[in-house]
Amino acid sequence: MRGNSWRRMVFSALGAAAVFLLAAPESRAAAPQPDSCVQCHRALPGKLGAPAKMLEADIHAQKGFSCVNCHGGDPASFDVKVSMSKEKGYTGVPKPAEIPALCDKCHGDLAFMRRFSPSIAVDQHKAYQTSVHGQRLAKGDVKVATCASCHNAHGILPAAHANSTVYAPKVAGTCSKCHADKAYMKDYKIPTNQLENYLQSVHADLLIKKRELSAPTCNDCHGNHGAFPPAVSSVSGMCGQCHVNNRDLFVKSPHKPAFERMKLPECVVCHSNHKVVRVSEAMIGDKSPAVCVSCHAAGSPQLRVAAGMRKQIEDLKSLIHRATEELEKAERLGMEVSEAKFSMKEARTMLIKVRTQVHSFALKEVEKEAQIGNKVAQGALQTALGALKEFEARRRWVILPIVLTVVLALLLFLKLREMERKSPGGV
Ligand code: HEC
Ligand code: HEC
Ligand code: HEC
Ligand code: HEC
Ligand code: HEC
Ligand code: HEC
Ligand code: HEC
Ligand code: HEC
Ligand code: HEC
């Protein structure tokens, strides 16, 4: 009994391995030359010809693959009845539901993919199956994204290539083919304003206009292949991939458990998800438009904390402003203040740190950081004022010799005139 099932398992494993060794390598072997599929299709018009033309730049063609690796058939025969016959393994145009498995035949196989790239991930299909896209596809919804919706079917480029559909600055456009199309998305109960909002964010401004690749686009927050709306309590982790200090302070703050109880999406409550804009001290305080007043009542201790933090930020900001102005004035007059000017960098960094410290929602912590900034800015301001005073003093000392010289020259002139008049040659 036991021996039998063992034997069966061994045989079925051997069988599976044989099927894999016989079938898989064939459909993954490089296409022969000449390649009838490419040659015939290149001459065909429209949709039949386009794939052959697009394949030229395709990463797969560059690695020696061709039509046959995705569509099957016999690329050695120029007879359509043979090359595109079922007997030769031709499978036609894959349906959306078949595409993930088609790509996964190579992309899910670590040993195979390592031959081409030692570091490429092979979890795309697994991640995809956990995504809303993958789960709905499995239930027969063919309007969701499959591998080919985001990467195209032909002309696929590496993600880091500037013309790739998944190159970071292009991703928002790729996702929004569907997500910003009201007609396409009309059967679903989700908004279609993600792109519109994202384009107004500081993130898009940096990534799309300034090509600053450290700023996020859709897949940085939703995952490349596991596209999910994040659960409310994982938002801080998502934003915290990049905003580490804000996250660390927030998760220890009284807002973390409070927001969890109220099922509020953490950072998004105050900063929004897609339309994240640059912050200013107007966000904090006891009066509108501060975000705090939407939850805390007028006169509450929480709003006193909010007003206290606002004051710390404003005071430091105006001190930095004044010190900068005075330093510039001194510099214009030729005074040496470069060291103090340099220290203002630290003061400005401290101001950002104070804004970060807000996420502790503890006034004492904010005051502590503000004091360090105040000290640096105050020091620089004193240097500037000292330099300006010194300039005034120097001016006094510079004027005196000038006045003396002028007076002397005048006396000399008068003396000369007098000597001229008295001279014997004079009339
Ligand atoms: C001698 C020319 C010729 C050769 C060789 C050829 N094709 Fe085609 N192929 C066509 C024509 C014509 C059509 C459109 C008519 C049809 O579907 O039969 C077509 C259609 C297709 C389609 C679209 C089918 C559909 O249902 O829309 C695919 C995919 C395709 N070919 C792949 C291949 C592959 C893969 C090979 C090589 C193994 C190949 N072709 C070889 C001429 C050719
Ligand atoms: C990396 C895999 C892959 C390769 C290589 C590939 N195709 Fe395709 N092809 C697909 C997929 C996937 C689709 C279905 C696209 C979709 O549904 O959006 C498709 C669709 C097509 C279609 C139907 C197009 C349409 O707009 O209806 C034709 C024709 C076609 N392929 C021909 C070719 C030819 C010819 C080659 C070689 C020059 C080729 N393909 C190479 C994956 C591939
Ligand atoms: C919703 C859009 C989307 C879908 C669906 C999708 N991808 Fe991707 N894919 C991306 C994005 C975006 C990147 C770029 C990631 C980056 O910038 O590093 C990517 C990267 C890749 C890479 C490069 C290596 C890596 O993992 O970063 C491969 C390979 C890949 N995808 C294959 C697939 C396969 C296979 C499928 C289907 C099972 C698929 N993708 C489905 C959007 C998608
Ligand atoms: C015959 C095997 C095979 C099939 C089928 C296949 N790929 Fe690939 N793919 C490769 C290989 C090999 C590479 C090159 C990897 C490398 O060198 O980085 C590659 C590269 C890629 C890349 C670029 C990865 C990067 O470095 O950013 C993307 C994206 C990609 N494939 C998507 C797809 C999609 C989508 C499909 C299905 C429509 C598909 N592939 C089907 C073998 C395959
Ligand atoms: C081919 C069209 C298409 C493309 C391209 C596409 N999606 Fe989707 N997506 C859908 C559809 C359809 C749904 C299902 C809507 C639903 O969940 O009710 C969906 C669902 C989602 C969801 C779940 C929404 C929810 O609350 O249920 C997220 C998140 C998502 N997509 C993100 C992305 C991202 C990020 C990209 C690009 C990297 C992308 N999608 C590309 C069509 C697409
Ligand atoms: C900075 C992170 C971030 C970026 C960038 C981002 N999202 Fe989102 N997205 C979120 C968060 C967080 C949620 C969930 C918000 C909530 O629970 O209130 C969300 C929700 C969604 C949803 C669910 C429906 C909805 O609007 O609530 C879709 C679909 C979606 N995003 C698509 C996209 C697309 C497409 C892009 C690119 C144009 C994108 N997202 C860019 C963080 C981001
Ligand atoms: C992939 C990294 C990344 C992710 C993920 C990310 N951000 Fe950002 N964020 C940045 C970068 C880079 C900047 C620009 C910083 C700068 O120039 O000062 C930025 C700027 C900001 C700013 C403006 C800061 C200022 O000085 O005014 C806010 C607010 C912000 N992000 C909040 C969020 C929130 C909330 C989330 C999650 C929903 C998030 N970010 C997700 C990278 C990211
Ligand atoms: C979405 C609603 C919401 C917003 C917006 C909000 N809070 Fe809160 N806050 C709460 C809840 C709920 C608690 C926990 C219960 C309590 O202390 O009232 C809390 C607690 C606090 C506490 C802790 C009080 C204690 O017990 O130690 C402080 C301080 C605080 N908030 C300050 C702020 C400031 C400053 C802002 C604006 C930047 C703000 N809150 C914005 C809901 C909010
Ligand atoms: C209760 C409201 C609230 C929550 C929740 C919140 N923030 Fe903030 N955030 C603020 C306020 C208020 C400021 C600063 C206002 C100012 O400029 O003085 C700020 C400033 C910022 C800044 C710019 C200053 C800096 O640190 O560089 C970033 C980035 C930021 N928040 C990210 C996040 C992230 C990430 C989360 C979630 C982990 C988060 N915030 C949660 C209210 C909030």
PDB file of N, CA and C in Angstrom, residues 70-71 91-99 102:
ATOM      1  N   CYS A  70       5.829  32.582 -28.467  1.00  0.00           N
ATOM      2  CA  CYS A  70       4.565  32.943 -27.811  1.00  0.00           C
ATOM      3  C   CYS A  70       3.350  32.384 -28.551  1.00  0.00           C
ATOM      4  N   HIS A  71       3.468  32.206 -29.877  1.00  0.00           N
ATOM      5  CA  HIS A  71       2.299  31.758 -30.646  1.00  0.00           C
ATOM      6  C   HIS A  71       2.412  30.323 -31.130  1.00  0.00           C
ATOM      7  N   THR A  91      -0.871  28.224 -31.702  1.00  0.00           N
ATOM      8  CA  THR A  91      -1.951  28.421 -30.723  1.00  0.00           C
ATOM      9  C   THR A  91      -2.784  29.668 -30.994  1.00  0.00           C
ATOM     10  N   GLY A  92      -2.426  30.452 -32.030  1.00  0.00           N
ATOM     11  CA  GLY A  92      -3.215  31.639 -32.370  1.00  0.00           C
ATOM     12  C   GLY A  92      -2.959  32.789 -31.416  1.00  0.00           C
ATOM     13  N   VAL A  93      -3.917  33.693 -31.380  1.00  0.00           N
ATOM     14  CA  VAL A  93      -3.780  34.868 -30.506  1.00  0.00           C
ATOM     15  C   VAL A  93      -4.253  34.482 -29.105  1.00  0.00           C
ATOM     16  N   PRO A  94      -3.380  34.627 -28.099  1.00  0.00           N
ATOM     17  CA  PRO A  94      -3.827  34.225 -26.757  1.00  0.00           C
ATOM     18  C   PRO A  94      -4.947  35.121 -26.243  1.00  0.00           C
ATOM     19  N   LYS A  95      -5.892  34.515 -25.563  1.00  0.00           N
ATOM     20  CA  LYS A  95      -6.983  35.283 -24.935  1.00  0.00           C
ATOM     21  C   LYS A  95      -6.431  35.905 -23.657  1.00  0.00           C
ATOM     22  N   PRO A  96      -7.040  37.018 -23.186  1.00  0.00           N
ATOM     23  CA  PRO A  96      -6.516  37.670 -21.972  1.00  0.00           C
ATOM     24  C   PRO A  96      -6.255  36.682 -20.834  1.00  0.00           C
ATOM     25  N   ALA A  97      -7.184  35.749 -20.631  1.00  0.00           N
ATOM     26  CA  ALA A  97      -7.032  34.834 -19.496  1.00  0.00           C
ATOM     27  C   ALA A  97      -5.835  33.901 -19.659  1.00  0.00           C
ATOM     28  N   GLU A  98      -5.354  33.750 -20.909  1.00  0.00           N
ATOM     29  CA  GLU A  98      -4.226  32.832 -21.139  1.00  0.00           C
ATOM     30  C   GLU A  98      -2.870  33.541 -21.043  1.00  0.00           C
ATOM     31  N   ILE A  99      -2.894  34.869 -21.108  1.00  0.00           N
ATOM     32  CA  ILE A  99      -1.631  35.610 -21.228  1.00  0.00           C
ATOM     33  C   ILE A  99      -0.696  35.437 -20.021  1.00  0.00           C
ATOM     34  N   LEU A 102       1.140  32.268 -20.236  1.00  0.00           N
ATOM     35  CA  LEU A 102       2.051  32.276 -21.386  1.00  0.00           C
ATOM     36  C   LEU A 102       3.377  32.955 -21.013  1.00  0.00           C
TER      37      LEU A 102
END
